[in-house]
mmCIF file of C-alpha atoms and ligand atoms in Angstrom:
data_model
loop_
_atom_site.group_PDB
_atom_site.id
_atom_site.type_symbol
_atom_site.label_atom_id
_atom_site.label_comp_id
_atom_site.label_asym_id
_atom_site.label_seq_id
_atom_site.Cartn_x
_atom_site.Cartn_y
_atom_site.Cartn_z
ATOM 1 C CA MET A 1 51.645 -73.901 8.796
ATOM 2 C CA GLU A 2 53.421 -71.745 6.314
ATOM 3 C CA VAL A 3 53.586 -68.106 7.319
ATOM 4 C CA LYS A 4 54.461 -66.013 4.295
ATOM 5 C CA THR A 5 56.980 -63.229 4.703
ATOM 6 C CA ILE A 6 57.407 -59.959 2.906
ATOM 7 C CA LYS A 7 60.497 -58.014 1.821
ATOM 8 C CA ASP A 8 61.693 -55.395 4.324
ATOM 9 C CA THR A 9 61.545 -52.675 1.674
ATOM 10 C CA ASP A 10 57.898 -53.462 0.878
ATOM 11 C CA LEU A 11 57.079 -53.486 4.548
ATOM 12 C CA SER A 12 58.629 -50.113 5.309
ATOM 13 C CA GLN A 13 56.489 -48.569 2.573
ATOM 14 C CA ASN A 14 53.320 -50.587 3.239
ATOM 15 C CA PRO A 15 53.580 -51.826 6.803
ATOM 16 C CA VAL A 16 49.959 -52.683 7.527
ATOM 17 C CA ILE A 17 47.630 -53.636 4.680
ATOM 18 C CA ALA A 18 50.450 -55.347 2.749
ATOM 19 C CA GLN A 19 51.162 -57.367 5.859
ATOM 20 C CA MET A 20 47.445 -58.204 6.202
ATOM 21 C CA SER A 21 47.050 -59.273 2.598
ATOM 22 C CA LEU A 22 50.004 -61.631 2.864
ATOM 23 C CA ASN A 23 48.023 -64.177 4.865
ATOM 24 C CA ASN A 24 44.618 -62.776 3.950
ATOM 25 C CA HIS A 25 43.666 -61.194 7.278
ATOM 26 C CA GLU A 26 40.180 -59.686 7.231
ATOM 27 C CA GLN A 27 40.409 -56.804 9.651
ATOM 28 C CA ILE A 28 42.572 -55.081 12.223
ATOM 29 C CA LEU A 29 41.370 -52.711 14.888
ATOM 30 C CA PHE A 30 43.999 -50.392 16.349
ATOM 31 C CA CYS A 31 42.926 -49.167 19.765
ATOM 32 C CA ASN A 32 44.253 -46.117 21.585
ATOM 33 C CA ASP A 33 43.070 -44.316 24.684
ATOM 34 C CA ASN A 34 45.272 -41.630 26.201
ATOM 35 C CA ALA A 35 43.236 -41.429 29.421
ATOM 36 C CA THR A 36 43.949 -45.040 30.431
ATOM 37 C CA GLY A 37 47.167 -45.579 28.454
ATOM 38 C CA LEU A 38 45.545 -48.385 26.468
ATOM 39 C CA LYS A 39 47.309 -49.304 23.244
ATOM 40 C CA ALA A 40 46.000 -52.475 21.683
ATOM 41 C CA ILE A 41 45.611 -54.269 18.381
ATOM 42 C CA ILE A 42 42.778 -56.689 17.619
ATOM 43 C CA ALA A 43 43.361 -58.853 14.549
ATOM 44 C CA ILE A 44 40.628 -60.838 12.830
ATOM 45 C CA HIS A 45 42.120 -63.361 10.467
ATOM 46 C CA ASN A 46 39.123 -65.269 9.148
ATOM 47 C CA THR A 47 35.421 -65.498 9.990
ATOM 48 C CA VAL A 48 34.224 -68.043 7.421
ATOM 49 C CA LEU A 49 33.477 -70.672 10.070
ATOM 50 C CA GLY A 50 32.132 -68.300 12.699
ATOM 51 C CA PRO A 51 33.085 -65.368 14.923
ATOM 52 C CA SER A 52 36.797 -65.041 15.487
ATOM 53 C CA LEU A 53 37.884 -66.193 18.916
ATOM 54 C CA GLY A 54 41.282 -65.910 20.536
ATOM 55 C CA GLY A 55 42.802 -64.665 23.745
ATOM 56 C CA THR A 56 44.134 -61.248 24.617
ATOM 57 C CA ARG A 57 47.846 -61.198 25.331
ATOM 58 C CA MET A 58 49.443 -58.386 27.303
ATOM 59 C CA TRP A 59 53.109 -57.927 26.534
ATOM 60 C CA ASN A 60 55.734 -55.203 26.694
ATOM 61 C CA TYR A 61 56.637 -55.292 23.009
ATOM 62 C CA ASN A 62 59.792 -53.464 21.907
ATOM 63 C CA ASN A 63 57.905 -51.684 19.159
ATOM 64 C CA GLU A 64 54.555 -51.620 17.363
ATOM 65 C CA MET A 65 55.774 -53.737 14.452
ATOM 66 C CA GLU A 66 56.623 -56.540 16.869
ATOM 67 C CA ALA A 67 53.123 -56.322 18.364
ATOM 68 C CA LEU A 68 51.522 -56.274 14.912
ATOM 69 C CA ASN A 69 53.519 -59.307 13.761
ATOM 70 C CA ASP A 70 52.599 -61.209 16.892
ATOM 71 C CA VAL A 71 48.877 -60.489 16.661
ATOM 72 C CA LEU A 72 48.767 -61.359 12.957
ATOM 73 C CA ARG A 73 50.670 -64.624 13.510
ATOM 74 C CA LEU A 74 48.597 -65.630 16.537
ATOM 75 C CA SER A 75 45.210 -64.776 15.009
ATOM 76 C CA ARG A 76 46.028 -66.849 11.931
ATOM 77 C CA GLY A 77 47.049 -69.737 14.154
ATOM 78 C CA MET A 78 43.632 -69.572 15.842
ATOM 79 C CA THR A 79 41.857 -69.943 12.474
ATOM 80 C CA TYR A 80 43.688 -73.229 11.885
ATOM 81 C CA LYS A 81 43.312 -74.492 15.437
ATOM 82 C CA SER A 82 39.531 -73.989 15.483
ATOM 83 C CA SER A 83 39.019 -75.269 11.962
ATOM 84 C CA VAL A 84 40.890 -78.514 12.496
ATOM 85 C CA ALA A 85 39.086 -79.004 15.813
ATOM 86 C CA GLY A 86 35.776 -78.874 13.923
ATOM 87 C CA LEU A 87 34.550 -75.749 15.737
ATOM 88 C CA ASN A 88 32.327 -73.105 14.194
ATOM 89 C CA LEU A 89 34.819 -70.405 15.046
ATOM 90 C CA GLY A 90 37.137 -68.188 13.101
ATOM 91 C CA GLY A 91 40.556 -66.961 14.149
ATOM 92 C CA GLY A 92 41.269 -63.778 16.043
ATOM 93 C CA LYS A 93 43.601 -62.485 18.686
ATOM 94 C CA ALA A 94 44.311 -59.278 20.576
ATOM 95 C CA VAL A 95 47.438 -57.784 22.065
ATOM 96 C CA ILE A 96 47.619 -55.020 24.637
ATOM 97 C CA ILE A 97 50.980 -53.277 24.491
ATOM 98 C CA GLY A 98 52.619 -52.613 27.862
ATOM 99 C CA ASP A 99 53.831 -54.074 31.122
ATOM 100 C CA SER A 100 50.834 -55.732 32.774
ATOM 101 C CA LYS A 101 52.353 -55.241 36.236
ATOM 102 C CA LYS A 102 52.608 -51.513 35.685
ATOM 103 C CA ILE A 103 49.629 -50.396 33.609
ATOM 104 C CA LYS A 104 46.917 -53.044 33.841
ATOM 105 C CA ASN A 105 43.935 -51.755 35.839
ATOM 106 C CA GLU A 106 40.152 -51.760 35.761
ATOM 107 C CA ALA A 107 39.805 -48.650 33.603
ATOM 108 C CA LEU A 108 42.260 -49.904 30.984
ATOM 109 C CA LEU A 109 40.576 -53.307 30.787
ATOM 110 C CA ARG A 110 37.082 -51.809 30.560
ATOM 111 C CA ARG A 111 38.218 -49.437 27.825
ATOM 112 C CA PHE A 112 39.588 -52.464 26.005
ATOM 113 C CA GLY A 113 36.233 -54.202 26.551
ATOM 114 C CA LYS A 114 34.502 -51.269 24.826
ATOM 115 C CA PHE A 115 36.739 -51.723 21.794
ATOM 116 C CA VAL A 116 35.939 -55.464 21.723
ATOM 117 C CA ASN A 117 32.255 -54.564 21.938
ATOM 118 C CA SER A 118 32.538 -52.145 19.022
ATOM 119 C CA LEU A 119 33.236 -55.152 16.762
ATOM 120 C CA GLY A 120 29.716 -56.415 17.454
ATOM 121 C CA GLY A 121 30.666 -60.038 18.135
ATOM 122 C CA LYS A 122 32.998 -60.499 15.187
ATOM 123 C CA TYR A 123 35.765 -60.981 17.740
ATOM 124 C CA ILE A 124 35.359 -62.819 21.049
ATOM 125 C CA THR A 125 38.141 -62.453 23.553
ATOM 126 C CA ALA A 126 39.512 -64.809 26.212
ATOM 127 C CA GLU A 127 42.538 -65.206 28.497
ATOM 128 C CA ASP A 128 46.119 -65.395 27.303
ATOM 129 C CA VAL A 129 49.556 -64.391 28.588
ATOM 130 C CA ALA A 130 49.321 -61.924 31.504
ATOM 131 C CA MET A 131 45.521 -61.971 31.513
ATOM 132 C CA SER A 132 43.464 -63.761 34.140
ATOM 133 C CA SER A 133 39.869 -64.904 34.455
ATOM 134 C CA ARG A 134 39.396 -61.964 36.858
ATOM 135 C CA ASP A 135 40.465 -59.675 33.987
ATOM 136 C CA MET A 136 37.829 -61.345 31.804
ATOM 137 C CA GLU A 137 35.239 -60.557 34.450
ATOM 138 C CA ILE A 138 36.205 -56.888 34.211
ATOM 139 C CA ILE A 139 36.124 -56.880 30.397
ATOM 140 C CA LYS A 140 32.697 -58.513 30.630
ATOM 141 C CA MET A 141 31.394 -55.331 32.299
ATOM 142 C CA GLU A 142 31.661 -53.696 28.874
ATOM 143 C CA THR A 143 30.981 -56.507 26.434
ATOM 144 C CA ASP A 144 29.295 -59.882 26.180
ATOM 145 C CA HIS A 145 31.884 -60.980 23.639
ATOM 146 C CA VAL A 146 34.169 -62.565 26.164
ATOM 147 C CA SER A 147 34.785 -66.176 27.071
ATOM 148 C CA GLY A 148 36.845 -68.075 29.634
ATOM 149 C CA LEU A 149 34.934 -66.704 32.599
ATOM 150 C CA PRO A 150 35.138 -68.322 36.040
ATOM 151 C CA GLU A 151 32.625 -71.098 36.789
ATOM 152 C CA ASN A 152 30.857 -68.968 39.404
ATOM 153 C CA MET A 153 29.965 -66.528 36.615
ATOM 154 C CA GLY A 154 28.525 -69.268 34.426
ATOM 155 C CA GLY A 155 31.801 -69.652 32.610
ATOM 156 C CA SER A 156 33.815 -72.708 31.687
ATOM 157 C CA GLY A 157 36.536 -72.168 34.281
ATOM 158 C CA ASP A 158 39.968 -73.754 33.979
ATOM 159 C CA PRO A 159 40.351 -75.317 30.490
ATOM 160 C CA SER A 160 43.360 -77.438 31.486
ATOM 161 C CA PRO A 161 41.508 -80.708 32.242
ATOM 162 C CA VAL A 162 39.893 -80.626 28.783
ATOM 163 C CA THR A 163 43.225 -79.740 27.166
ATOM 164 C CA ALA A 164 44.951 -82.591 29.011
ATOM 165 C CA TYR A 165 42.285 -85.041 27.890
ATOM 166 C CA GLY A 166 42.832 -83.952 24.270
ATOM 167 C CA VAL A 167 46.588 -84.505 24.636
ATOM 168 C CA TYR A 168 45.965 -87.949 26.121
ATOM 169 C CA VAL A 169 43.667 -89.132 23.289
ATOM 170 C CA SER A 170 45.993 -87.651 20.661
ATOM 171 C CA MET A 171 48.873 -89.574 22.239
ATOM 172 C CA LYS A 172 46.833 -92.764 22.083
ATOM 173 C CA ALA A 173 46.059 -92.249 18.374
ATOM 174 C CA SER A 174 49.780 -91.645 17.739
ATOM 175 C CA ALA A 175 50.668 -94.788 19.686
ATOM 176 C CA LYS A 176 48.232 -96.783 17.584
ATOM 177 C CA GLU A 177 50.065 -95.679 14.465
ATOM 178 C CA VAL A 178 53.527 -96.431 15.854
ATOM 179 C CA TRP A 179 52.925 -99.626 17.827
ATOM 180 C CA GLY A 180 49.634 -100.885 16.366
ATOM 181 C CA SER A 181 47.812 -100.411 19.669
ATOM 182 C CA ASP A 182 46.702 -97.343 21.542
ATOM 183 C CA ASN A 183 47.364 -98.948 24.892
ATOM 184 C CA LEU A 184 49.945 -96.842 26.717
ATOM 185 C CA ALA A 185 50.717 -99.431 29.423
ATOM 186 C CA GLY A 186 54.459 -99.852 29.798
ATOM 187 C CA LYS A 187 55.290 -96.917 27.505
ATOM 188 C CA LYS A 188 58.005 -94.599 28.812
ATOM 189 C CA VAL A 189 56.730 -91.023 28.655
ATOM 190 C CA LEU A 190 58.613 -87.828 29.504
ATOM 191 C CA VAL A 191 56.292 -84.999 30.563
ATOM 192 C CA GLN A 192 58.132 -81.680 30.553
ATOM 193 C CA GLY A 193 56.171 -79.214 32.665
ATOM 194 C CA VAL A 194 53.760 -80.495 35.273
ATOM 195 C CA GLY A 195 51.564 -77.430 35.623
ATOM 196 C CA HIS A 196 47.816 -77.340 35.048
ATOM 197 C CA VAL A 197 47.824 -79.504 31.920
ATOM 198 C CA GLY A 198 50.904 -81.623 32.632
ATOM 199 C CA GLU A 199 49.648 -82.841 35.983
ATOM 200 C CA VAL A 200 46.285 -84.025 34.635
ATOM 201 C CA LEU A 201 48.075 -85.743 31.763
ATOM 202 C CA VAL A 202 50.354 -87.517 34.243
ATOM 203 C CA GLY A 203 47.192 -88.733 35.981
ATOM 204 C CA TYR A 204 45.847 -90.331 32.776
ATOM 205 C CA LEU A 205 49.205 -91.867 31.905
ATOM 206 C CA THR A 206 49.888 -93.414 35.302
ATOM 207 C CA LYS A 207 46.339 -94.763 35.441
ATOM 208 C CA ASP A 208 47.026 -96.538 32.143
ATOM 209 C CA GLY A 209 50.245 -98.049 33.499
ATOM 210 C CA ALA A 210 52.727 -95.917 31.562
ATOM 211 C CA LYS A 211 56.169 -95.327 33.083
ATOM 212 C CA VAL A 212 56.260 -91.558 33.528
ATOM 213 C CA TYR A 213 59.258 -89.239 33.894
ATOM 214 C CA VAL A 214 58.666 -85.620 34.826
ATOM 215 C CA ASN A 215 60.661 -82.434 34.686
ATOM 216 C CA ASP A 216 59.768 -78.917 35.792
ATOM 217 C CA ILE A 217 61.657 -75.784 36.799
ATOM 218 C CA SER A 218 59.454 -75.639 39.890
ATOM 219 C CA GLU A 219 60.706 -77.892 42.689
ATOM 220 C CA GLU A 220 57.368 -77.476 44.399
ATOM 221 C CA ARG A 221 55.432 -78.799 41.388
ATOM 222 C CA LEU A 222 57.816 -81.737 41.057
ATOM 223 C CA LYS A 223 57.499 -82.647 44.708
ATOM 224 C CA ASP A 224 53.734 -82.405 44.575
ATOM 225 C CA VAL A 225 53.282 -84.450 41.377
ATOM 226 C CA ALA A 226 55.920 -87.054 42.241
ATOM 227 C CA GLY A 227 54.255 -87.518 45.634
ATOM 228 C CA LYS A 228 50.745 -87.886 44.198
ATOM 229 C CA TYR A 229 51.480 -90.148 41.228
ATOM 230 C CA GLY A 230 54.745 -91.923 42.105
ATOM 231 C CA VAL A 231 56.510 -90.765 38.926
ATOM 232 C CA VAL A 232 60.261 -90.379 38.351
ATOM 233 C CA VAL A 233 61.716 -86.857 38.544
ATOM 234 C CA VAL A 234 64.468 -86.121 36.031
ATOM 235 C CA LYS A 235 66.891 -83.229 35.797
ATOM 236 C CA ALA A 236 66.706 -80.824 32.837
ATOM 237 C CA GLU A 237 70.246 -81.656 31.701
ATOM 238 C CA GLU A 238 69.436 -85.367 31.623
ATOM 239 C CA MET A 239 65.901 -85.535 30.278
ATOM 240 C CA PHE A 240 66.635 -85.550 26.560
ATOM 241 C CA ASP A 241 69.204 -88.343 26.992
ATOM 242 C CA LEU A 242 66.602 -90.668 28.492
ATOM 243 C CA ASP A 243 65.544 -93.806 26.711
ATOM 244 C CA ILE A 244 61.872 -92.866 26.219
ATOM 245 C CA ASP A 245 59.028 -93.746 23.859
ATOM 246 C CA ILE A 246 57.077 -90.494 24.006
ATOM 247 C CA TYR A 247 58.068 -86.897 24.703
ATOM 248 C CA ALA A 248 55.229 -84.665 25.916
ATOM 249 C CA PRO A 249 56.215 -80.975 25.947
ATOM 250 C CA CYS A 250 53.819 -79.290 28.389
ATOM 251 C CA ALA A 251 55.831 -76.281 29.508
ATOM 252 C CA LEU A 252 56.975 -73.909 26.804
ATOM 253 C CA GLY A 253 57.458 -73.632 23.043
ATOM 254 C CA ALA A 254 60.419 -74.302 20.722
ATOM 255 C CA THR A 255 61.668 -77.354 22.617
ATOM 256 C CA VAL A 256 61.814 -79.383 19.398
ATOM 257 C CA ASN A 257 65.015 -77.872 18.029
ATOM 258 C CA ASP A 258 68.477 -78.825 16.732
ATOM 259 C CA ASP A 259 69.830 -79.487 20.226
ATOM 260 C CA THR A 260 66.996 -81.656 21.492
ATOM 261 C CA LEU A 261 66.592 -83.546 18.198
ATOM 262 C CA ALA A 262 70.266 -84.495 18.312
ATOM 263 C CA LYS A 263 69.499 -86.355 21.538
ATOM 264 C CA LEU A 264 65.837 -87.396 21.481
ATOM 265 C CA LYS A 265 65.315 -91.125 21.063
ATOM 266 C CA CYS A 266 61.528 -91.148 21.292
ATOM 267 C CA LYS A 267 59.088 -92.373 18.644
ATOM 268 C CA ILE A 268 56.362 -89.812 19.356
ATOM 269 C CA ILE A 269 56.231 -86.130 20.292
ATOM 270 C CA CYS A 270 52.802 -85.170 21.608
ATOM 271 C CA GLY A 271 52.182 -82.467 24.190
ATOM 272 C CA ALA A 272 50.221 -79.366 25.118
ATOM 273 C CA ALA A 273 52.762 -76.593 24.600
ATOM 274 C CA ASN A 274 52.167 -74.122 21.765
ATOM 275 C CA ASN A 275 54.672 -73.733 18.918
ATOM 276 C CA GLN A 276 56.775 -76.756 19.839
ATOM 277 C CA LEU A 277 58.784 -76.773 16.603
ATOM 278 C CA ALA A 278 61.508 -74.102 16.923
ATOM 279 C CA ASN A 279 61.299 -73.678 13.160
ATOM 280 C CA GLU A 280 58.263 -75.254 11.549
ATOM 281 C CA HIS A 281 59.883 -75.924 8.159
ATOM 282 C CA ILE A 282 63.225 -77.149 9.441
ATOM 283 C CA HIS A 283 62.109 -79.159 12.444
ATOM 284 C CA GLY A 284 58.847 -80.360 10.884
ATOM 285 C CA GLN A 285 61.009 -82.051 8.243
ATOM 286 C CA ALA A 286 63.689 -83.096 10.739
ATOM 287 C CA VAL A 287 61.271 -85.119 12.888
ATOM 288 C CA LEU A 288 59.972 -86.812 9.745
ATOM 289 C CA LYS A 289 63.520 -87.766 8.727
ATOM 290 C CA GLN A 290 64.328 -89.041 12.208
ATOM 291 C CA GLY A 291 61.297 -91.295 12.142
ATOM 292 C CA ILE A 292 59.615 -89.446 15.004
ATOM 293 C CA LEU A 293 55.859 -89.009 14.783
ATOM 294 C CA TYR A 294 55.077 -85.424 15.681
ATOM 295 C CA ALA A 295 51.433 -84.839 16.615
ATOM 296 C CA PRO A 296 50.913 -81.163 15.608
ATOM 297 C CA ASP A 297 50.605 -78.995 18.716
ATOM 298 C CA PHE A 298 47.631 -76.953 17.456
ATOM 299 C CA VAL A 299 45.691 -80.179 16.924
ATOM 300 C CA VAL A 300 46.766 -81.787 20.184
ATOM 301 C CA ASN A 301 46.078 -78.837 22.491
ATOM 302 C CA ALA A 302 42.732 -77.753 20.986
ATOM 303 C CA GLY A 303 40.941 -78.796 24.197
ATOM 304 C CA GLY A 304 41.476 -75.243 25.480
ATOM 305 C CA ILE A 305 39.561 -73.610 22.632
ATOM 306 C CA ILE A 306 36.986 -76.418 22.632
ATOM 307 C CA ASN A 307 36.326 -75.634 26.285
ATOM 308 C CA VAL A 308 35.694 -71.924 25.698
ATOM 309 C CA TYR A 309 33.580 -72.698 22.621
ATOM 310 C CA TYR A 310 31.137 -74.637 24.792
ATOM 311 C CA GLU A 311 30.949 -71.688 27.155
ATOM 312 C CA LEU A 312 29.350 -69.708 24.301
ATOM 313 C CA GLU A 313 26.599 -72.326 24.104
ATOM 314 C CA GLY A 314 25.924 -72.533 27.870
ATOM 315 C CA TYR A 315 28.722 -74.512 29.423
ATOM 316 C CA ASN A 316 28.610 -78.250 29.866
ATOM 317 C CA ARG A 317 31.868 -80.017 30.709
ATOM 318 C CA GLU A 318 30.662 -83.399 29.425
ATOM 319 C CA ARG A 319 30.027 -81.941 25.974
ATOM 320 C CA ALA A 320 33.421 -80.228 25.985
ATOM 321 C CA LEU A 321 35.156 -83.473 26.927
ATOM 322 C CA SER A 322 33.194 -85.420 24.378
ATOM 323 C CA HIS A 323 34.251 -82.969 21.657
ATOM 324 C CA ALA A 324 37.869 -83.151 22.861
ATOM 325 C CA GLU A 325 37.696 -86.913 22.431
ATOM 326 C CA LYS A 326 37.408 -86.324 18.672
ATOM 327 C CA ILE A 327 41.039 -85.199 18.740
ATOM 328 C CA TYR A 328 41.816 -88.939 18.630
ATOM 329 C CA ASP A 329 40.249 -89.320 15.155
ATOM 330 C CA THR A 330 41.582 -85.989 13.957
ATOM 331 C CA THR A 331 45.126 -86.963 14.928
ATOM 332 C CA TRP A 332 44.684 -90.329 13.265
ATOM 333 C CA ASN A 333 43.385 -88.761 10.006
ATOM 334 C CA ILE A 334 46.240 -86.261 9.930
ATOM 335 C CA ILE A 335 48.817 -89.013 10.417
ATOM 336 C CA GLN A 336 47.279 -91.059 7.588
ATOM 337 C CA MET A 337 47.249 -88.092 5.214
ATOM 338 C CA ALA A 338 50.858 -87.182 6.088
ATOM 339 C CA LYS A 339 51.953 -90.784 5.522
ATOM 340 C CA LYS A 340 50.124 -91.128 2.232
ATOM 341 C CA GLU A 341 51.466 -87.877 0.843
ATOM 342 C CA GLY A 342 54.920 -88.016 2.439
ATOM 343 C CA ILE A 343 54.482 -84.624 4.099
ATOM 344 C CA PRO A 344 55.105 -83.431 7.662
ATOM 345 C CA THR A 345 52.125 -83.862 9.951
ATOM 346 C CA TYR A 346 51.788 -80.140 10.587
ATOM 347 C CA VAL A 347 51.398 -79.587 6.830
ATOM 348 C CA ALA A 348 48.690 -82.264 6.666
ATOM 349 C CA ALA A 349 46.882 -80.628 9.592
ATOM 350 C CA THR A 350 47.053 -77.240 7.896
ATOM 351 C CA ARG A 351 45.587 -78.706 4.691
ATOM 352 C CA ILE A 352 42.714 -80.311 6.556
ATOM 353 C CA ALA A 353 41.983 -76.968 8.260
ATOM 354 C CA GLU A 354 42.103 -75.101 4.940
ATOM 355 C CA GLN A 355 39.911 -77.647 3.166
ATOM 356 C CA ARG A 356 37.234 -77.284 5.827
ATOM 357 C CA ILE A 357 37.256 -73.481 5.534
ATOM 358 C CA GLU A 358 37.093 -73.653 1.723
ATOM 359 C CA SER A 359 34.210 -76.104 1.707
ATOM 360 C CA ILE A 360 32.175 -74.180 4.292
ATOM 361 C CA ALA A 361 32.822 -70.909 2.443
ATOM 362 C CA LYS A 362 30.995 -72.454 -0.532
ATOM 363 C CA ILE A 363 27.831 -73.213 1.433
ATOM 364 C CA ASN A 364 27.813 -69.887 3.291
ATOM 365 C CA ALA A 365 26.372 -68.178 0.232
ATOM 366 C CA VAL A 366 23.335 -70.520 0.212
ATOM 367 C CA LEU A 367 20.219 -69.680 2.251
HETATM 368 P P1 NAD B 1 51.194 -73.893 33.580
HETATM 369 O O1 NAD B 1 51.835 -72.551 33.694
HETATM 370 O O2 NAD B 1 50.145 -74.289 34.555
HETATM 371 O O3 NAD B 1 52.321 -75.033 33.634
HETATM 372 C C1 NAD B 1 53.542 -74.938 32.985
HETATM 373 C C2 NAD B 1 54.566 -75.683 33.844
HETATM 374 O O4 NAD B 1 55.790 -75.694 33.127
HETATM 375 C C3 NAD B 1 54.824 -75.016 35.194
HETATM 376 O O5 NAD B 1 54.760 -75.954 36.231
HETATM 377 C C4 NAD B 1 56.226 -74.424 35.027
HETATM 378 O O6 NAD B 1 56.947 -74.411 36.257
HETATM 379 C C5 NAD B 1 56.834 -75.375 34.042
HETATM 380 N N1 NAD B 1 57.945 -74.832 33.274
HETATM 381 C C6 NAD B 1 58.118 -73.559 32.817
HETATM 382 N N2 NAD B 1 59.277 -73.453 32.157
HETATM 383 C C7 NAD B 1 59.851 -74.678 32.189
HETATM 384 C C8 NAD B 1 61.066 -75.211 31.685
HETATM 385 N N3 NAD B 1 61.943 -74.452 31.023
HETATM 386 N N4 NAD B 1 61.330 -76.524 31.908
HETATM 387 C C9 NAD B 1 60.476 -77.311 32.597
HETATM 388 N N5 NAD B 1 59.323 -76.853 33.106
HETATM 389 C C10 NAD B 1 59.007 -75.559 32.904
HETATM 390 O O7 NAD B 1 50.662 -73.993 32.086
HETATM 391 P P2 NAD B 1 49.567 -75.001 31.541
HETATM 392 O O8 NAD B 1 48.243 -74.344 31.586
HETATM 393 O O9 NAD B 1 49.765 -76.333 32.161
HETATM 394 O O10 NAD B 1 49.985 -75.072 30.002
HETATM 395 C C11 NAD B 1 51.114 -75.812 29.591
HETATM 396 C C12 NAD B 1 51.442 -75.469 28.152
HETATM 397 O O11 NAD B 1 50.339 -75.815 27.322
HETATM 398 C C13 NAD B 1 51.700 -73.991 27.903
HETATM 399 O O12 NAD B 1 52.686 -73.891 26.896
HETATM 400 C C14 NAD B 1 50.377 -73.481 27.362
HETATM 401 O O13 NAD B 1 50.543 -72.374 26.497
HETATM 402 C C15 NAD B 1 49.890 -74.686 26.586
HETATM 403 N N6 NAD B 1 48.421 -74.748 26.492
HETATM 404 C C16 NAD B 1 47.684 -74.799 27.606
HETATM 405 C C17 NAD B 1 46.306 -74.883 27.510
HETATM 406 C C18 NAD B 1 45.445 -74.937 28.745
HETATM 407 O O14 NAD B 1 44.267 -75.286 28.619
HETATM 408 N N7 NAD B 1 45.962 -74.651 29.916
HETATM 409 C C19 NAD B 1 45.681 -74.918 26.242
HETATM 410 C C20 NAD B 1 46.480 -74.881 25.101
HETATM 411 C C21 NAD B 1 47.865 -74.790 25.237
#
């Protein structure tokens, strides 16, 4: 999705509201508490479809501008992710500035929870980098506007199985486009990162008879997954030279870049990692030129947000999985639109998300 930028001179004079108006953010809450050392920013990008939902990330940012940019970028991304997934949720995100190992404690989290509560449900928080479900339990002491709680607290628990299922069905829809059938039997798939999502995905793929290659920086994970599923372990320096059909990035972002695209021979890229394209404009076009079908990450990995959405309604895993299954049709529709209009798939996905927001905005005014 296109993130607009602003001239440095404009930014130094108008660092906040100018930045917000650029991508039409609704509201930002700056949070400070000297007693606990809490410094946080909550950004609400858009609430047309429903309350804004997005995780809280704790990170030792170099400066406040970096934190502001991150929270604005991430909250906007959540608007698109939820819209395209057909959820009645808007986009929001929070960042807590600081080293989680040094300053995160009960008082700081509860103070943060009070700030979340002050928004009256316009922003619902959840886990993200350096935040755990235990932290959500603590935040919950101060606000009901929190999701991603452990199952024993009535929450939805680990979202990874639902995310993995979404990746699997998205991969099938992509395969149908490329090979005319969504049967993955015999397809050679590289899964990079066999953590929570990657392992479950490997389970689906091996069950379907795909030939799976796995890579991970953790020897322990590799040993475990290779032992359980009988898949082939490949070294990092060799994986992009493999003769594969599908590349599934399930570890970290920016792995679709100049270096990997110079080597990749696959027909499909479809995985769980966020922000897979190192540069959306450059690499979104590059995959198109190389004849690789890129299933947009924020469409593919929406199972995570789908899972927490169902927690708000009284959690039911079957309903979450059944909603995640719709990622098959969504992927298919995005591919067809991209093909028809000759645009990168991520652009088509963004348009579909925007169209939904625009059309719902029109009916919101009607009683
Ligand atoms: P995880 O931490 O459980 O697993 C990630 C795995 O990748 C780990 O086994 C780790 O050792 C491995 N890894 C890290 N760096 C690597 C590298 N350079 N090369 C190879 N392997 C590497 O995370 P997860 O929950 O499985 O999520 C996977 C990805 O999907 C993440 O990028 C996450 O942001 C994204 N995602 C996850 C969910 C979810 O529901 N868990 C939802 C949406 C997006």
